mmCIF file of C-alpha atoms in Angstrom:
data_model
loop_
_atom_site.group_PDB
_atom_site.id
_atom_site.type_symbol
_atom_site.label_atom_id
_atom_site.label_comp_id
_atom_site.label_asym_id
_atom_site.label_seq_id
_atom_site.Cartn_x
_atom_site.Cartn_y
_atom_site.Cartn_z
ATOM 1 C CA MET X 1 135.571 24.994 -103.223
ATOM 2 C CA ILE X 2 138.791 24.643 -101.201
ATOM 3 C CA LYS X 3 138.291 26.891 -98.168
ATOM 4 C CA GLN X 4 141.227 26.810 -95.788
ATOM 5 C CA ILE X 5 143.624 24.753 -93.718
ATOM 6 C CA ASN X 6 141.366 23.245 -91.046
ATOM 7 C CA HIS X 7 144.214 21.862 -88.971
ATOM 8 C CA VAL X 8 147.770 20.590 -88.930
ATOM 9 C CA ALA X 9 148.186 17.413 -86.888
ATOM 10 C CA ILE X 10 151.433 16.752 -85.043
ATOM 11 C CA LEU X 11 152.302 13.325 -83.688
ATOM 12 C CA VAL X 12 154.057 13.513 -80.309
ATOM 13 C CA GLU X 13 155.532 11.092 -77.785
ATOM 14 C CA ASP X 14 154.468 13.071 -74.714
ATOM 15 C CA LEU X 15 151.508 15.449 -74.814
ATOM 16 C CA ASP X 16 152.559 17.326 -71.674
ATOM 17 C CA ALA X 17 156.065 17.921 -73.016
ATOM 18 C CA SER X 18 154.600 19.143 -76.299
ATOM 19 C CA LEU X 19 152.158 21.460 -74.509
ATOM 20 C CA SER X 20 155.049 22.968 -72.601
ATOM 21 C CA PHE X 21 156.186 24.390 -75.953
ATOM 22 C CA TRP X 22 152.956 25.131 -77.832
ATOM 23 C CA ARG X 23 150.854 26.303 -74.887
ATOM 24 C CA ASP X 24 153.231 27.445 -72.167
ATOM 25 C CA ALA X 25 156.173 28.877 -74.104
ATOM 26 C CA LEU X 26 154.544 29.986 -77.360
ATOM 27 C CA GLY X 27 151.298 30.935 -75.624
ATOM 28 C CA ILE X 28 148.610 29.318 -77.791
ATOM 29 C CA PRO X 29 145.621 28.509 -75.525
ATOM 30 C CA VAL X 30 144.302 24.950 -75.579
ATOM 31 C CA GLY X 31 140.738 24.835 -76.876
ATOM 32 C CA LYS X 32 139.994 21.335 -75.600
ATOM 33 C CA THR X 33 141.583 17.981 -74.974
ATOM 34 C CA GLU X 34 140.043 14.593 -75.523
ATOM 35 C CA VAL X 35 140.818 10.916 -75.360
ATOM 36 C CA ASN X 36 139.844 9.122 -78.545
ATOM 37 C CA PRO X 37 139.572 5.475 -77.473
ATOM 38 C CA GLY X 38 138.758 4.309 -81.020
ATOM 39 C CA GLU X 39 142.090 5.499 -82.326
ATOM 40 C CA ASN X 40 143.954 5.057 -79.010
ATOM 41 C CA VAL X 41 145.122 8.648 -78.910
ATOM 42 C CA ASN X 42 145.104 11.648 -76.580
ATOM 43 C CA ILE X 43 144.449 14.864 -78.484
ATOM 44 C CA ALA X 44 144.923 18.526 -77.622
ATOM 45 C CA PHE X 45 143.276 21.059 -79.938
ATOM 46 C CA LEU X 46 144.896 24.493 -80.128
ATOM 47 C CA PRO X 47 142.844 26.949 -82.214
ATOM 48 C CA LEU X 48 145.049 29.384 -84.114
ATOM 49 C CA GLY X 49 143.371 31.947 -86.386
ATOM 50 C CA ASP X 50 140.923 30.131 -88.642
ATOM 51 C CA SER X 51 142.882 26.900 -88.259
ATOM 52 C CA GLU X 52 143.974 24.620 -85.467
ATOM 53 C CA ILE X 53 147.032 22.733 -84.344
ATOM 54 C CA GLU X 54 146.216 19.235 -83.153
ATOM 55 C CA LEU X 55 148.705 17.397 -80.942
ATOM 56 C CA LEU X 56 148.267 13.626 -81.099
ATOM 57 C CA GLU X 57 149.799 11.353 -78.458
ATOM 58 C CA PRO X 58 149.273 7.632 -79.191
ATOM 59 C CA ILE X 59 148.157 5.726 -76.103
ATOM 60 C CA SER X 60 148.998 2.287 -77.452
ATOM 61 C CA ALA X 61 152.113 1.204 -79.341
ATOM 62 C CA ASP X 62 149.927 -1.239 -81.275
ATOM 63 C CA SER X 63 147.641 1.414 -82.729
ATOM 64 C CA ALA X 64 148.074 2.790 -86.230
ATOM 65 C CA LEU X 65 149.384 6.082 -84.840
ATOM 66 C CA GLY X 66 151.582 4.271 -82.319
ATOM 67 C CA LYS X 67 153.194 2.276 -85.111
ATOM 68 C CA PHE X 68 153.623 5.409 -87.209
ATOM 69 C CA LEU X 69 155.349 7.129 -84.261
ATOM 70 C CA ALA X 70 157.685 4.171 -83.721
ATOM 71 C CA LYS X 71 158.590 4.065 -87.413
ATOM 72 C CA ARG X 72 158.820 7.733 -88.345
ATOM 73 C CA GLY X 73 159.245 9.555 -85.062
ATOM 74 C CA GLN X 74 157.605 12.734 -83.879
ATOM 75 C CA GLY X 75 156.633 15.502 -86.263
ATOM 76 C CA MET X 76 153.904 16.722 -88.555
ATOM 77 C CA HIS X 77 151.539 13.879 -89.361
ATOM 78 C CA HIS X 78 148.913 15.316 -91.681
ATOM 79 C CA ILE X 79 147.394 18.510 -93.002
ATOM 80 C CA CYS X 80 143.633 18.854 -93.207
ATOM 81 C CA VAL X 81 142.058 20.952 -95.937
ATOM 82 C CA GLU X 82 138.471 22.098 -95.543
ATOM 83 C CA VAL X 83 136.270 21.840 -98.617
ATOM 84 C CA ASP X 84 132.678 22.871 -99.380
ATOM 85 C CA ASP X 85 131.656 19.604 -100.951
ATOM 86 C CA ILE X 86 133.759 16.524 -100.251
ATOM 87 C CA ASP X 87 131.888 14.385 -102.789
ATOM 88 C CA ALA X 88 132.617 16.849 -105.586
ATOM 89 C CA THR X 89 136.240 17.163 -104.443
ATOM 90 C CA MET X 90 136.732 13.396 -104.394
ATOM 91 C CA GLN X 91 135.172 13.049 -107.827
ATOM 92 C CA ARG X 92 137.540 15.687 -109.145
ATOM 93 C CA LEU X 93 140.534 13.959 -107.525
ATOM 94 C CA ALA X 94 139.469 10.624 -109.041
ATOM 95 C CA GLU X 95 139.290 12.225 -112.485
ATOM 96 C CA HIS X 96 142.902 13.338 -111.981
ATOM 97 C CA GLY X 97 143.992 9.830 -110.995
ATOM 98 C CA VAL X 98 144.624 10.734 -107.356
ATOM 99 C CA GLN X 99 144.713 7.725 -105.054
ATOM 100 C CA MET X 100 142.663 7.872 -101.844
ATOM 101 C CA ILE X 101 143.100 5.957 -98.591
ATOM 102 C CA ASN X 102 139.337 6.159 -98.039
ATOM 103 C CA ASP X 103 137.336 5.425 -101.166
ATOM 104 C CA ALA X 104 134.244 7.042 -99.650
ATOM 105 C CA PRO X 105 133.936 9.775 -96.991
ATOM 106 C CA LYS X 106 133.645 8.674 -93.379
ATOM 107 C CA SER X 107 131.655 10.584 -90.756
ATOM 108 C CA ARG X 108 132.450 11.817 -87.277
ATOM 109 C CA GLU X 109 129.836 12.070 -84.522
ATOM 110 C CA ASP X 110 129.467 15.816 -85.056
ATOM 111 C CA GLY X 111 128.611 15.283 -88.725
ATOM 112 C CA THR X 112 132.007 16.206 -90.150
ATOM 113 C CA ARG X 113 132.709 14.137 -93.255
ATOM 114 C CA TYR X 114 136.339 13.271 -93.979
ATOM 115 C CA ALA X 115 138.631 11.208 -96.164
ATOM 116 C CA PHE X 116 142.384 10.817 -96.486
ATOM 117 C CA VAL X 117 144.352 11.180 -99.709
ATOM 118 C CA HIS X 118 147.225 8.744 -100.157
ATOM 119 C CA PRO X 119 150.663 10.370 -99.785
ATOM 120 C CA LYS X 120 151.845 8.759 -103.020
ATOM 121 C CA SER X 121 149.572 11.189 -104.872
ATOM 122 C CA THR X 122 150.574 14.303 -102.914
ATOM 123 C CA SER X 123 154.382 14.427 -102.909
ATOM 124 C CA GLY X 124 154.561 12.495 -99.671
ATOM 125 C CA VAL X 125 152.085 14.404 -97.509
ATOM 126 C CA LEU X 126 149.153 12.757 -95.759
ATOM 127 C CA VAL X 127 146.247 15.059 -96.675
ATOM 128 C CA GLU X 128 142.852 14.898 -94.987
ATOM 129 C CA LEU X 129 139.759 16.427 -96.548
ATOM 130 C CA TYR X 130 137.044 17.842 -94.252
ATOM 131 C CA GLU X 131 133.500 18.842 -95.039
ATOM 132 C CA LEU X 132 132.067 20.472 -91.928
ATOM 133 C CA PRO X 133 128.359 20.028 -91.133
ATOM 134 C CA LYS X 134 126.223 22.783 -92.626
ATOM 135 C CA ALA X 135 125.004 25.221 -89.965
ATOM 136 C CA MET R 1 150.381 37.660 -79.723
ATOM 137 C CA ILE R 2 150.260 34.454 -81.773
ATOM 138 C CA LYS R 3 148.084 35.295 -84.782
ATOM 139 C CA GLN R 4 147.723 32.409 -87.184
ATOM 140 C CA ILE R 5 149.425 29.784 -89.282
ATOM 141 C CA ASN R 6 151.208 31.829 -91.939
ATOM 142 C CA HIS R 7 152.185 28.847 -94.062
ATOM 143 C CA VAL R 8 152.950 25.156 -94.147
ATOM 144 C CA ALA R 9 156.013 24.315 -96.225
ATOM 145 C CA ILE R 10 156.213 21.042 -98.110
ATOM 146 C CA LEU R 11 159.490 19.725 -99.509
ATOM 147 C CA VAL R 12 159.018 18.045 -102.897
ATOM 148 C CA GLU R 13 161.190 16.291 -105.448
ATOM 149 C CA ASP R 14 159.355 17.632 -108.489
ATOM 150 C CA LEU R 15 157.395 20.877 -108.338
ATOM 151 C CA ASP R 16 155.373 20.129 -111.474
ATOM 152 C CA ALA R 17 154.307 16.734 -110.145
ATOM 153 C CA SER R 18 153.320 18.306 -106.850
ATOM 154 C CA LEU R 19 151.346 21.061 -108.592
ATOM 155 C CA SER R 20 149.443 18.414 -110.515
ATOM 156 C CA PHE R 21 147.902 17.459 -107.163
ATOM 157 C CA TRP R 22 147.635 20.741 -105.252
ATOM 158 C CA ARG R 23 146.742 23.011 -108.164
ATOM 159 C CA ASP R 24 145.260 20.839 -110.888
ATOM 160 C CA ALA R 25 143.445 18.114 -108.956
ATOM 161 C CA LEU R 26 142.609 19.854 -105.686
ATOM 162 C CA GLY R 27 142.078 23.196 -107.381
ATOM 163 C CA ILE R 28 144.079 25.614 -105.213
ATOM 164 C CA PRO R 29 145.275 28.487 -107.454
ATOM 165 C CA VAL R 30 148.977 29.317 -107.432
ATOM 166 C CA GLY R 31 149.599 32.824 -106.100
ATOM 167 C CA LYS R 32 153.133 33.080 -107.401
ATOM 168 C CA THR R 33 156.249 31.069 -108.077
ATOM 169 C CA GLU R 34 159.832 32.125 -107.562
ATOM 170 C CA VAL R 35 163.362 30.853 -107.750
ATOM 171 C CA ASN R 36 165.298 31.540 -104.585
ATOM 172 C CA PRO R 37 168.940 31.335 -105.686
ATOM 173 C CA GLY R 38 170.241 31.934 -102.150
ATOM 174 C CA GLU R 39 168.604 28.794 -100.865
ATOM 175 C CA ASN R 40 168.774 26.911 -104.178
ATOM 176 C CA VAL R 41 165.054 26.246 -104.266
ATOM 177 C CA ASN R 42 162.058 26.694 -106.564
ATOM 178 C CA ILE R 43 158.981 27.763 -104.612
ATOM 179 C CA ALA R 44 155.274 27.803 -105.457
ATOM 180 C CA PHE R 45 153.011 29.764 -103.099
ATOM 181 C CA LEU R 46 149.391 28.624 -102.894
ATOM 182 C CA PRO R 47 147.254 30.968 -100.753
ATOM 183 C CA LEU R 48 144.550 29.101 -98.848
ATOM 184 C CA GLY R 49 142.266 31.082 -96.543
ATOM 185 C CA ASP R 50 144.426 33.239 -94.289
ATOM 186 C CA SER R 51 147.353 30.866 -94.717
ATOM 187 C CA GLU R 52 149.431 29.501 -97.541
ATOM 188 C CA ILE R 53 150.870 26.228 -98.704
ATOM 189 C CA GLU R 54 154.451 26.560 -99.931
ATOM 190 C CA LEU R 55 155.903 23.867 -102.169
ATOM 191 C CA LEU R 56 159.708 23.792 -102.055
ATOM 192 C CA GLU R 57 161.737 21.998 -104.731
ATOM 193 C CA PRO R 58 165.491 21.991 -104.029
ATOM 194 C CA ILE R 59 167.510 22.864 -107.133
ATOM 195 C CA SER R 60 170.806 21.550 -105.829
ATOM 196 C CA ALA R 61 171.458 18.311 -103.956
ATOM 197 C CA ASP R 62 174.221 20.108 -102.047
ATOM 198 C CA SER R 63 171.924 22.734 -100.538
ATOM 199 C CA ALA R 64 170.517 22.452 -97.013
ATOM 200 C CA LEU R 65 167.062 21.607 -98.385
ATOM 201 C CA GLY R 66 168.535 19.205 -100.940
ATOM 202 C CA LYS R 67 170.324 17.309 -98.209
ATOM 203 C CA PHE R 68 167.171 17.288 -96.064
ATOM 204 C CA LEU R 69 165.212 15.850 -99.010
ATOM 205 C CA ALA R 70 167.827 13.143 -99.600
ATOM 206 C CA LYS R 71 167.821 12.190 -95.932
ATOM 207 C CA ARG R 72 164.173 12.470 -94.955
ATOM 208 C CA GLY R 73 162.287 12.306 -98.228
ATOM 209 C CA GLN R 74 159.330 14.375 -99.374
ATOM 210 C CA GLY R 75 156.744 15.692 -96.960
ATOM 211 C CA MET R 76 155.942 18.553 -94.622
ATOM 212 C CA HIS R 77 159.102 20.491 -93.814
ATOM 213 C CA HIS R 78 158.046 23.270 -91.446
ATOM 214 C CA ILE R 79 155.095 25.198 -90.091
ATOM 215 C CA CYS R 80 155.270 28.968 -89.855
ATOM 216 C CA VAL R 81 153.423 30.779 -87.085
ATOM 217 C CA GLU R 82 152.776 34.489 -87.446
ATOM 218 C CA VAL R 83 153.350 36.614 -84.349
ATOM 219 C CA ASP R 84 152.827 40.291 -83.548
ATOM 220 C CA ASP R 85 156.223 40.844 -81.994
ATOM 221 C CA ILE R 86 158.978 38.357 -82.755
ATOM 222 C CA ASP R 87 161.366 39.899 -80.204
ATOM 223 C CA ALA R 88 158.858 39.467 -77.376
ATOM 224 C CA THR R 89 158.047 35.945 -78.553
ATOM 225 C CA MET R 90 161.716 34.951 -78.655
ATOM 226 C CA GLN R 91 162.301 36.402 -75.205
ATOM 227 C CA ARG R 92 159.366 34.393 -73.882
ATOM 228 C CA LEU R 93 160.677 31.222 -75.559
ATOM 229 C CA ALA R 94 164.140 31.805 -74.058
ATOM 230 C CA GLU R 95 162.579 32.162 -70.592
ATOM 231 C CA HIS R 96 160.999 28.745 -71.134
ATOM 232 C CA GLY R 97 164.318 27.204 -72.161
ATOM 233 C CA VAL R 98 163.288 26.725 -75.790
ATOM 234 C CA GLN R 99 166.236 26.240 -78.135
ATOM 235 C CA MET R 100 166.355 28.338 -81.310
ATOM 236 C CA ILE R 101 168.169 27.681 -84.592
ATOM 237 C CA ASN R 102 168.480 31.446 -85.103
ATOM 238 C CA ASP R 103 169.508 33.305 -81.960
ATOM 239 C CA ALA R 104 168.305 36.599 -83.442
ATOM 240 C CA PRO R 105 165.617 37.305 -86.050
ATOM 241 C CA LYS R 106 166.709 37.472 -89.685
ATOM 242 C CA SER R 107 165.056 39.728 -92.264
ATOM 243 C CA ARG R 108 163.695 39.142 -95.744
ATOM 244 C CA GLU R 109 163.777 41.784 -98.486
ATOM 245 C CA ASP R 110 160.121 42.641 -97.898
ATOM 246 C CA GLY R 111 160.796 43.392 -94.233
ATOM 247 C CA THR R 112 159.430 40.140 -92.822
ATOM 248 C CA ARG R 113 161.428 39.136 -89.735
ATOM 249 C CA TYR R 114 161.803 35.425 -89.058
ATOM 250 C CA ALA R 115 163.552 32.851 -86.915
ATOM 251 C CA PHE R 116 163.440 29.070 -86.643
ATOM 252 C CA VAL R 117 162.839 27.140 -83.431
ATOM 253 C CA HIS R 118 164.868 23.963 -83.031
ATOM 254 C CA PRO R 119 162.777 20.766 -83.428
ATOM 255 C CA LYS R 120 164.242 19.354 -80.216
ATOM 256 C CA SER R 121 162.158 21.919 -78.311
ATOM 257 C CA THR R 122 158.927 21.365 -80.260
ATOM 258 C CA SER R 123 158.275 17.618 -80.317
ATOM 259 C CA GLY R 124 160.144 17.204 -83.562
ATOM 260 C CA VAL R 125 158.565 19.949 -85.665
ATOM 261 C CA LEU R 126 160.577 22.634 -87.397
ATOM 262 C CA VAL R 127 158.699 25.818 -86.440
ATOM 263 C CA GLU R 128 159.304 29.164 -88.093
ATOM 264 C CA LEU R 129 158.223 32.439 -86.502
ATOM 265 C CA TYR R 130 157.173 35.341 -88.751
ATOM 266 C CA GLU R 131 156.659 38.965 -87.924
ATOM 267 C CA LEU R 132 155.231 40.651 -91.005
ATOM 268 C CA PRO R 133 156.163 44.268 -91.777
ATOM 269 C CA LYS R 134 153.705 46.737 -90.243
ATOM 270 C CA ALA R 135 151.442 48.288 -92.888
#
């Protein structure tokens, strides 16, 4: 039911400076980069084994991620856990009294369904759930 | 050279409360638990795919992890990246001017060699390097 860590997202001030560590020094190739205008963020995706490291650089100080960066500083932002069936997982979490940020799954363009669990239910960690589109 | 995410370590105030989310609600089985008297910490290891989530509960407020918890609160503490050859990796990092916490690899009882990279060189993330013992 719970498959693997899909990605670990790291919030950074300067994507190029961060890539100089993760890509250039450590040697993890960048899979792709993208600008997400909806969330005002530049993203670099670095596949690593069955998981991925995502580097997030807020473009705007007014965005949710920009405010988070100003308040908490750089560092790990969330961990994403891949599940088979996000509806079943969320039902199970609800039965255990776990508080969600998203009451229902949202969908990305590629069909990935996702929802965030509130850190108050997870010992302070922002946890994202992913259900990838079925092949 | 860089193989995969070995584990993500989460610092928690109360291991039982944290397990009520990760184990009971989310349904990730606990692989093992241990008390690490050297570091004054209770640890639960939850294997997940090729990686692992480690929940760390400081036993003593005076320990390094206890002080970190008091200062920064609960949340993700470090990410551990598994490499083939930690000596070669550290030499490469040094050539790129990356600052280490450990200037030379340390060893665990099981033969795992490890070293921590300083967050000032990684966009604020505490990164651990692991070289597992050869089979």
